[in-house]
mmCIF file of C-alpha atoms and ligand atoms in Angstrom:
data_model
loop_
_atom_site.group_PDB
_atom_site.id
_atom_site.type_symbol
_atom_site.label_atom_id
_atom_site.label_comp_id
_atom_site.label_asym_id
_atom_site.label_seq_id
_atom_site.Cartn_x
_atom_site.Cartn_y
_atom_site.Cartn_z
ATOM 1 C CA MET A 1 92.716 104.088 114.620
ATOM 2 C CA LYS A 2 93.055 107.600 113.290
ATOM 3 C CA LEU A 3 94.414 107.863 109.733
ATOM 4 C CA ILE A 4 96.478 110.828 108.551
ATOM 5 C CA GLU A 5 96.895 110.745 104.786
ATOM 6 C CA VAL A 6 100.007 112.413 103.461
ATOM 7 C CA LYS A 7 101.454 112.896 100.002
ATOM 8 C CA ASN A 8 104.762 111.092 100.228
ATOM 9 C CA TYR A 9 107.605 109.796 102.413
ATOM 10 C CA ASP A 10 108.904 113.271 103.129
ATOM 11 C CA GLU A 11 105.550 114.534 104.346
ATOM 12 C CA MET A 12 105.050 111.385 106.464
ATOM 13 C CA SER A 13 108.432 111.971 108.063
ATOM 14 C CA LYS A 14 107.652 115.634 108.770
ATOM 15 C CA VAL A 15 104.284 114.860 110.378
ATOM 16 C CA ALA A 16 105.784 112.039 112.472
ATOM 17 C CA ALA A 17 108.651 114.222 113.666
ATOM 18 C CA LYS A 18 106.147 116.908 114.658
ATOM 19 C CA ALA A 19 104.213 114.380 116.758
ATOM 20 C CA ILE A 20 107.429 113.372 118.550
ATOM 21 C CA MET A 21 108.467 116.984 119.116
ATOM 22 C CA GLU A 22 105.038 117.821 120.550
ATOM 23 C CA GLN A 23 105.315 114.830 122.873
ATOM 24 C CA ILE A 24 108.685 116.057 124.171
ATOM 25 C CA GLN A 25 107.474 119.627 124.546
ATOM 26 C CA THR A 26 104.475 118.446 126.564
ATOM 27 C CA LYS A 27 106.546 116.021 128.651
ATOM 28 C CA PRO A 28 110.313 116.600 128.490
ATOM 29 C CA ASN A 29 111.041 113.318 130.292
ATOM 30 C CA SER A 30 108.951 111.241 127.879
ATOM 31 C CA VAL A 31 109.709 107.591 127.307
ATOM 32 C CA LEU A 32 109.826 107.130 123.546
ATOM 33 C CA GLY A 33 109.556 103.719 121.933
ATOM 34 C CA LEU A 34 111.597 103.786 118.734
ATOM 35 C CA ALA A 35 111.795 101.688 115.595
ATOM 36 C CA THR A 36 114.533 101.016 113.075
ATOM 37 C CA GLY A 37 114.312 99.955 109.421
ATOM 38 C CA GLY A 38 113.943 102.202 106.419
ATOM 39 C CA THR A 39 110.673 103.872 107.380
ATOM 40 C CA PRO A 40 111.686 106.129 110.324
ATOM 41 C CA ILE A 41 114.975 107.418 108.874
ATOM 42 C CA GLY A 42 113.332 110.547 107.440
ATOM 43 C CA THR A 43 111.551 111.178 110.743
ATOM 44 C CA TYR A 44 114.884 111.038 112.581
ATOM 45 C CA GLN A 45 116.376 113.434 110.045
ATOM 46 C CA TYR A 46 113.632 115.944 110.770
ATOM 47 C CA LEU A 47 114.243 115.563 114.509
ATOM 48 C CA ILE A 48 117.954 116.228 113.979
ATOM 49 C CA ALA A 49 117.213 119.274 111.806
ATOM 50 C CA ASP A 50 114.872 120.624 114.482
ATOM 51 C CA PHE A 51 117.459 119.971 117.207
ATOM 52 C CA THR A 52 120.114 121.831 115.208
ATOM 53 C CA LYS A 53 117.814 124.765 114.493
ATOM 54 C CA ASN A 54 115.707 125.038 117.651
ATOM 55 C CA GLN A 55 117.758 123.114 120.233
ATOM 56 C CA THR A 56 114.753 120.992 121.267
ATOM 57 C CA SER A 57 116.363 119.114 124.133
ATOM 58 C CA TYR A 58 116.408 115.352 124.627
ATOM 59 C CA GLU A 59 118.387 115.529 127.858
ATOM 60 C CA LYS A 60 115.524 114.115 129.884
ATOM 61 C CA VAL A 61 114.072 111.841 127.216
ATOM 62 C CA ILE A 62 114.439 108.082 127.550
ATOM 63 C CA THR A 63 114.244 105.794 124.543
ATOM 64 C CA VAL A 64 113.481 102.101 124.342
ATOM 65 C CA ASN A 65 113.833 100.410 120.986
ATOM 66 C CA LEU A 66 111.570 97.697 119.701
ATOM 67 C CA ASP A 67 114.101 95.126 118.692
ATOM 68 C CA GLU A 68 117.622 94.002 117.928
ATOM 69 C CA TYR A 69 119.165 91.125 116.026
ATOM 70 C CA VAL A 70 120.568 88.242 118.050
ATOM 71 C CA GLY A 71 124.211 87.543 117.335
ATOM 72 C CA LEU A 72 125.395 90.981 116.195
ATOM 73 C CA GLU A 73 127.721 93.005 118.384
ATOM 74 C CA LYS A 74 126.653 96.577 119.216
ATOM 75 C CA ASP A 75 129.398 98.009 117.007
ATOM 76 C CA ASN A 76 128.394 95.894 114.006
ATOM 77 C CA PRO A 77 127.133 98.377 111.378
ATOM 78 C CA GLN A 78 124.131 96.111 110.718
ATOM 79 C CA SER A 79 123.038 96.104 114.361
ATOM 80 C CA TYR A 80 120.127 98.277 115.387
ATOM 81 C CA SER A 81 122.258 99.689 118.170
ATOM 82 C CA TYR A 82 124.663 101.058 115.566
ATOM 83 C CA TYR A 83 121.763 102.246 113.387
ATOM 84 C CA MET A 84 120.245 104.259 116.240
ATOM 85 C CA LYS A 85 123.524 106.007 116.952
ATOM 86 C CA GLU A 86 124.109 106.782 113.282
ATOM 87 C CA GLN A 87 120.572 107.829 112.481
ATOM 88 C CA LEU A 88 119.685 109.743 115.645
ATOM 89 C CA PHE A 89 121.493 109.489 118.968
ATOM 90 C CA ASN A 90 124.867 110.853 117.837
ATOM 91 C CA HIS A 91 123.188 113.988 116.482
ATOM 92 C CA ILE A 92 121.046 115.068 119.446
ATOM 93 C CA ASP A 93 121.749 115.730 123.130
ATOM 94 C CA ILE A 94 120.288 112.524 124.536
ATOM 95 C CA PRO A 95 122.566 111.002 127.214
ATOM 96 C CA GLU A 96 123.826 107.595 126.096
ATOM 97 C CA ASN A 97 122.588 105.974 129.293
ATOM 98 C CA HIS A 98 119.031 107.073 128.463
ATOM 99 C CA THR A 99 118.956 104.953 125.297
ATOM 100 C CA TYR A 100 117.956 101.315 125.566
ATOM 101 C CA LEU A 101 117.727 98.505 123.064
ATOM 102 C CA PRO A 102 116.938 94.908 123.929
ATOM 103 C CA SER A 103 119.938 92.644 123.713
ATOM 104 C CA ALA A 104 120.312 88.881 123.893
ATOM 105 C CA LYS A 105 123.499 86.864 124.130
ATOM 106 C CA ASN A 106 122.127 83.945 122.141
ATOM 107 C CA ILE A 107 118.829 82.447 121.006
ATOM 108 C CA ASP A 108 118.324 80.674 124.358
ATOM 109 C CA ASP A 109 118.751 83.834 126.416
ATOM 110 C CA GLU A 110 115.222 83.977 127.840
ATOM 111 C CA GLU A 111 116.240 86.194 130.714
ATOM 112 C CA ALA A 112 117.052 89.027 128.318
ATOM 113 C CA GLY A 113 113.374 89.444 127.445
ATOM 114 C CA ARG A 114 112.272 89.383 131.053
ATOM 115 C CA ASN A 115 114.882 91.998 131.933
ATOM 116 C CA TYR A 116 113.722 94.295 129.139
ATOM 117 C CA GLU A 117 110.124 93.991 130.325
ATOM 118 C CA LYS A 118 111.224 94.915 133.841
ATOM 119 C CA LEU A 119 113.142 97.872 132.479
ATOM 120 C CA ILE A 120 110.135 99.149 130.536
ATOM 121 C CA ASP A 121 107.907 98.756 133.587
ATOM 122 C CA SER A 122 110.419 100.560 135.797
ATOM 123 C CA LEU A 123 110.393 103.463 133.336
ATOM 124 C CA GLY A 124 106.605 103.605 133.575
ATOM 125 C CA GLY A 125 106.018 102.301 130.030
ATOM 126 C CA MET A 126 106.221 104.127 126.715
ATOM 127 C CA ASP A 127 104.468 107.465 126.357
ATOM 128 C CA LEU A 128 104.738 107.286 122.585
ATOM 129 C CA GLN A 129 105.696 104.295 120.467
ATOM 130 C CA ILE A 130 106.769 104.691 116.844
ATOM 131 C CA LEU A 131 106.082 101.645 114.681
ATOM 132 C CA GLY A 132 106.731 100.531 111.143
ATOM 133 C CA ILE A 133 104.966 97.554 109.620
ATOM 134 C CA GLY A 134 106.345 94.534 107.809
ATOM 135 C CA GLU A 135 104.927 93.511 104.451
ATOM 136 C CA ASN A 136 103.540 90.471 106.303
ATOM 137 C CA GLY A 137 101.913 92.634 108.977
ATOM 138 C CA HIS A 138 104.541 92.243 111.669
ATOM 139 C CA ILE A 139 105.062 94.948 114.273
ATOM 140 C CA GLY A 140 108.364 94.896 116.102
ATOM 141 C CA PHE A 141 109.590 91.519 114.946
ATOM 142 C CA ASN A 142 106.394 89.790 115.965
ATOM 143 C CA GLU A 143 105.715 87.656 112.939
ATOM 144 C CA PRO A 144 102.267 86.343 111.861
ATOM 145 C CA GLY A 145 101.013 83.772 114.358
ATOM 146 C CA THR A 146 102.630 85.442 117.388
ATOM 147 C CA SER A 147 100.365 85.477 120.426
ATOM 148 C CA PHE A 148 98.779 88.819 121.202
ATOM 149 C CA HIS A 149 99.834 88.112 124.808
ATOM 150 C CA SER A 150 103.526 87.919 123.924
ATOM 151 C CA THR A 151 106.057 89.919 125.923
ATOM 152 C CA THR A 152 109.685 90.697 125.053
ATOM 153 C CA GLY A 153 111.632 87.652 123.966
ATOM 154 C CA ILE A 154 113.570 85.862 121.267
ATOM 155 C CA VAL A 155 111.770 85.513 117.957
ATOM 156 C CA LYS A 156 112.598 83.575 114.819
ATOM 157 C CA LEU A 157 112.478 85.735 111.720
ATOM 158 C CA THR A 158 110.473 84.467 108.763
ATOM 159 C CA ASP A 159 112.216 83.974 105.421
ATOM 160 C CA SER A 160 110.229 86.885 103.978
ATOM 161 C CA THR A 161 111.393 89.243 106.744
ATOM 162 C CA ARG A 162 114.998 88.093 106.324
ATOM 163 C CA GLU A 163 114.687 88.672 102.570
ATOM 164 C CA ALA A 164 113.155 92.138 103.113
ATOM 165 C CA ASN A 165 116.102 93.029 105.383
ATOM 166 C CA ALA A 166 118.786 91.398 103.225
ATOM 167 C CA ARG A 167 119.305 94.747 101.485
ATOM 168 C CA TYR A 168 121.371 95.858 104.489
ATOM 169 C CA PHE A 169 123.698 92.805 104.385
ATOM 170 C CA ALA A 170 126.293 91.622 101.865
ATOM 171 C CA THR A 171 124.712 88.183 101.503
ATOM 172 C CA MET A 172 121.484 86.504 102.594
ATOM 173 C CA ASP A 173 123.485 84.134 104.828
ATOM 174 C CA GLU A 174 124.617 87.067 106.940
ATOM 175 C CA VAL A 175 121.043 88.094 107.812
ATOM 176 C CA PRO A 176 120.451 86.880 111.381
ATOM 177 C CA THR A 177 117.815 84.197 111.852
ATOM 178 C CA HIS A 178 116.616 85.492 115.214
ATOM 179 C CA ALA A 179 115.918 88.786 116.939
ATOM 180 C CA ILE A 180 114.882 89.924 120.377
ATOM 181 C CA SER A 181 111.697 91.932 120.131
ATOM 182 C CA MET A 182 109.236 93.677 122.390
ATOM 183 C CA GLY A 183 106.141 91.513 122.456
ATOM 184 C CA ILE A 184 102.737 92.510 121.179
ATOM 185 C CA ALA A 185 101.380 92.932 124.722
ATOM 186 C CA THR A 186 104.404 95.122 125.502
ATOM 187 C CA ILE A 187 103.755 97.374 122.494
ATOM 188 C CA MET A 188 100.060 97.603 123.388
ATOM 189 C CA LYS A 189 100.927 99.034 126.812
ATOM 190 C CA SER A 190 102.232 102.243 125.174
ATOM 191 C CA ARG A 191 100.009 105.184 125.910
ATOM 192 C CA LYS A 192 100.143 106.430 122.300
ATOM 193 C CA ILE A 193 101.183 104.652 119.109
ATOM 194 C CA VAL A 194 102.125 106.187 115.763
ATOM 195 C CA LEU A 195 102.361 103.739 112.867
ATOM 196 C CA LEU A 196 104.294 104.922 109.822
ATOM 197 C CA VAL A 197 103.469 103.406 106.443
ATOM 198 C CA SER A 198 105.107 104.474 103.215
ATOM 199 C CA GLY A 199 105.515 103.105 99.731
ATOM 200 C CA VAL A 200 103.737 100.813 97.345
ATOM 201 C CA LYS A 201 105.253 97.702 98.957
ATOM 202 C CA LYS A 202 103.122 98.373 102.040
ATOM 203 C CA ALA A 203 99.871 99.008 100.122
ATOM 204 C CA SER A 204 98.625 95.435 100.381
ATOM 205 C CA VAL A 205 99.247 95.055 104.103
ATOM 206 C CA LEU A 206 97.711 98.448 104.861
ATOM 207 C CA ASN A 207 94.607 97.434 102.924
ATOM 208 C CA GLN A 208 94.464 94.151 104.899
ATOM 209 C CA LEU A 209 94.889 96.033 108.157
ATOM 210 C CA PHE A 210 91.813 98.148 107.476
ATOM 211 C CA HIS A 211 89.644 95.304 106.209
ATOM 212 C CA SER A 212 90.623 92.318 108.342
ATOM 213 C CA ASP A 213 89.257 91.346 111.705
ATOM 214 C CA ILE A 214 91.608 91.273 114.679
ATOM 215 C CA ASN A 215 93.590 88.062 114.368
ATOM 216 C CA GLU A 216 97.053 86.780 115.175
ATOM 217 C CA ASP A 217 97.848 86.058 111.516
ATOM 218 C CA LEU A 218 98.022 89.813 111.045
ATOM 219 C CA PRO A 219 99.922 91.061 114.112
ATOM 220 C CA ALA A 220 99.230 94.740 113.376
ATOM 221 C CA SER A 221 95.469 94.102 113.522
ATOM 222 C CA ILE A 222 95.696 94.221 117.351
ATOM 223 C CA LEU A 223 96.222 97.977 117.013
ATOM 224 C CA LYS A 224 92.484 98.289 116.374
ATOM 225 C CA LYS A 225 92.003 97.562 120.071
ATOM 226 C CA HIS A 226 94.330 100.321 121.224
ATOM 227 C CA PRO A 227 92.620 103.597 122.253
ATOM 228 C CA ASN A 228 95.253 105.963 120.816
ATOM 229 C CA VAL A 229 96.736 104.882 117.478
ATOM 230 C CA THR A 230 97.536 107.251 114.634
ATOM 231 C CA ILE A 231 98.528 105.858 111.271
ATOM 232 C CA ILE A 232 100.461 108.223 109.025
ATOM 233 C CA ALA A 233 100.353 106.767 105.521
ATOM 234 C CA ASP A 234 101.431 108.155 102.176
ATOM 235 C CA GLN A 235 99.619 107.968 98.850
ATOM 236 C CA GLU A 236 101.572 104.959 97.591
ATOM 237 C CA ALA A 237 100.818 103.018 100.764
ATOM 238 C CA LEU A 238 97.153 103.993 100.426
ATOM 239 C CA SER A 239 96.974 103.100 96.724
ATOM 240 C CA ILE A 240 95.000 99.843 97.196
ATOM 241 C CA LEU A 241 92.835 101.064 100.074
ATOM 242 C CA LYS A 242 91.680 104.175 98.217
HETATM 243 C C1 LIG B 1 112.029 97.814 113.204
HETATM 244 C C2 LIG B 1 110.846 96.950 113.329
HETATM 245 C C3 LIG B 1 110.146 96.411 112.137
HETATM 246 C C4 LIG B 1 110.052 97.402 110.972
HETATM 247 C C5 LIG B 1 109.359 96.755 109.777
HETATM 248 C C6 LIG B 1 109.324 97.672 108.575
HETATM 249 O O1 LIG B 1 112.520 98.187 114.465
HETATM 250 O O2 LIG B 1 110.473 96.634 114.412
HETATM 251 O O3 LIG B 1 108.844 96.007 112.510
HETATM 252 O O4 LIG B 1 109.371 98.534 111.385
HETATM 253 O O5 LIG B 1 110.023 95.570 109.424
HETATM 254 O O6 LIG B 1 110.623 97.864 108.112
HETATM 255 P P1 LIG B 1 110.963 98.983 107.013
HETATM 256 O O7 LIG B 1 110.721 100.300 107.660
HETATM 257 O O8 LIG B 1 112.410 98.767 106.687
HETATM 258 O O9 LIG B 1 110.048 98.724 105.869
#
């Protein structure tokens, strides 16, 4: 794992956006794996600013998102589908039918995961996957204890993840209990991975990531086995490690 140390959230976002832009310049029909949550918002803002200024085109780009809540309609403002449109897709020239998010009808919809796997395989896999990390070490919504062999499917969110995401909902009861997420094996098939880590809340998990062995209690630890992972972390996130 290569570590890029940056000053703050803004610098992390700038460096991440540059990595995505370079990927698209090198391969205009790249398959990008995208994340939601608070961490990549600044990165998407830099991509939009670059698109507005330099017209970097996304016409041939295909995106596959990591995850989506089960039980929220696409037009629900808390859904990741809505988030992606608001934060990125509506502001660049990517065709709507090039943007994919997993989607499950209900928590028993096992076929949804299999279909998403097939889709990713038919696209040739992700060229570049952007990841955030949960305070408990999850990647995608693969919570501690998830098998490293997992593929896309329905996952139950831990109470701590639901609490961390409650900030986007009016009440805790509204936070979905389940999501559909790319599996860990799915994420590991990406040719390149960029993990974004910002803020003091992530300092403990980043420290664990560097010091722990590879084990399923810390899902992100599998990244140590991947040949092309770059972690972009800011000073607050690095405050325990350094
Ligand atoms: C989001 C995702 C999650 C988040 C993680 C960190 O698509 O898969 O793993 O990256 O929960 O979330 P934030 O960025 O809100 O701290």
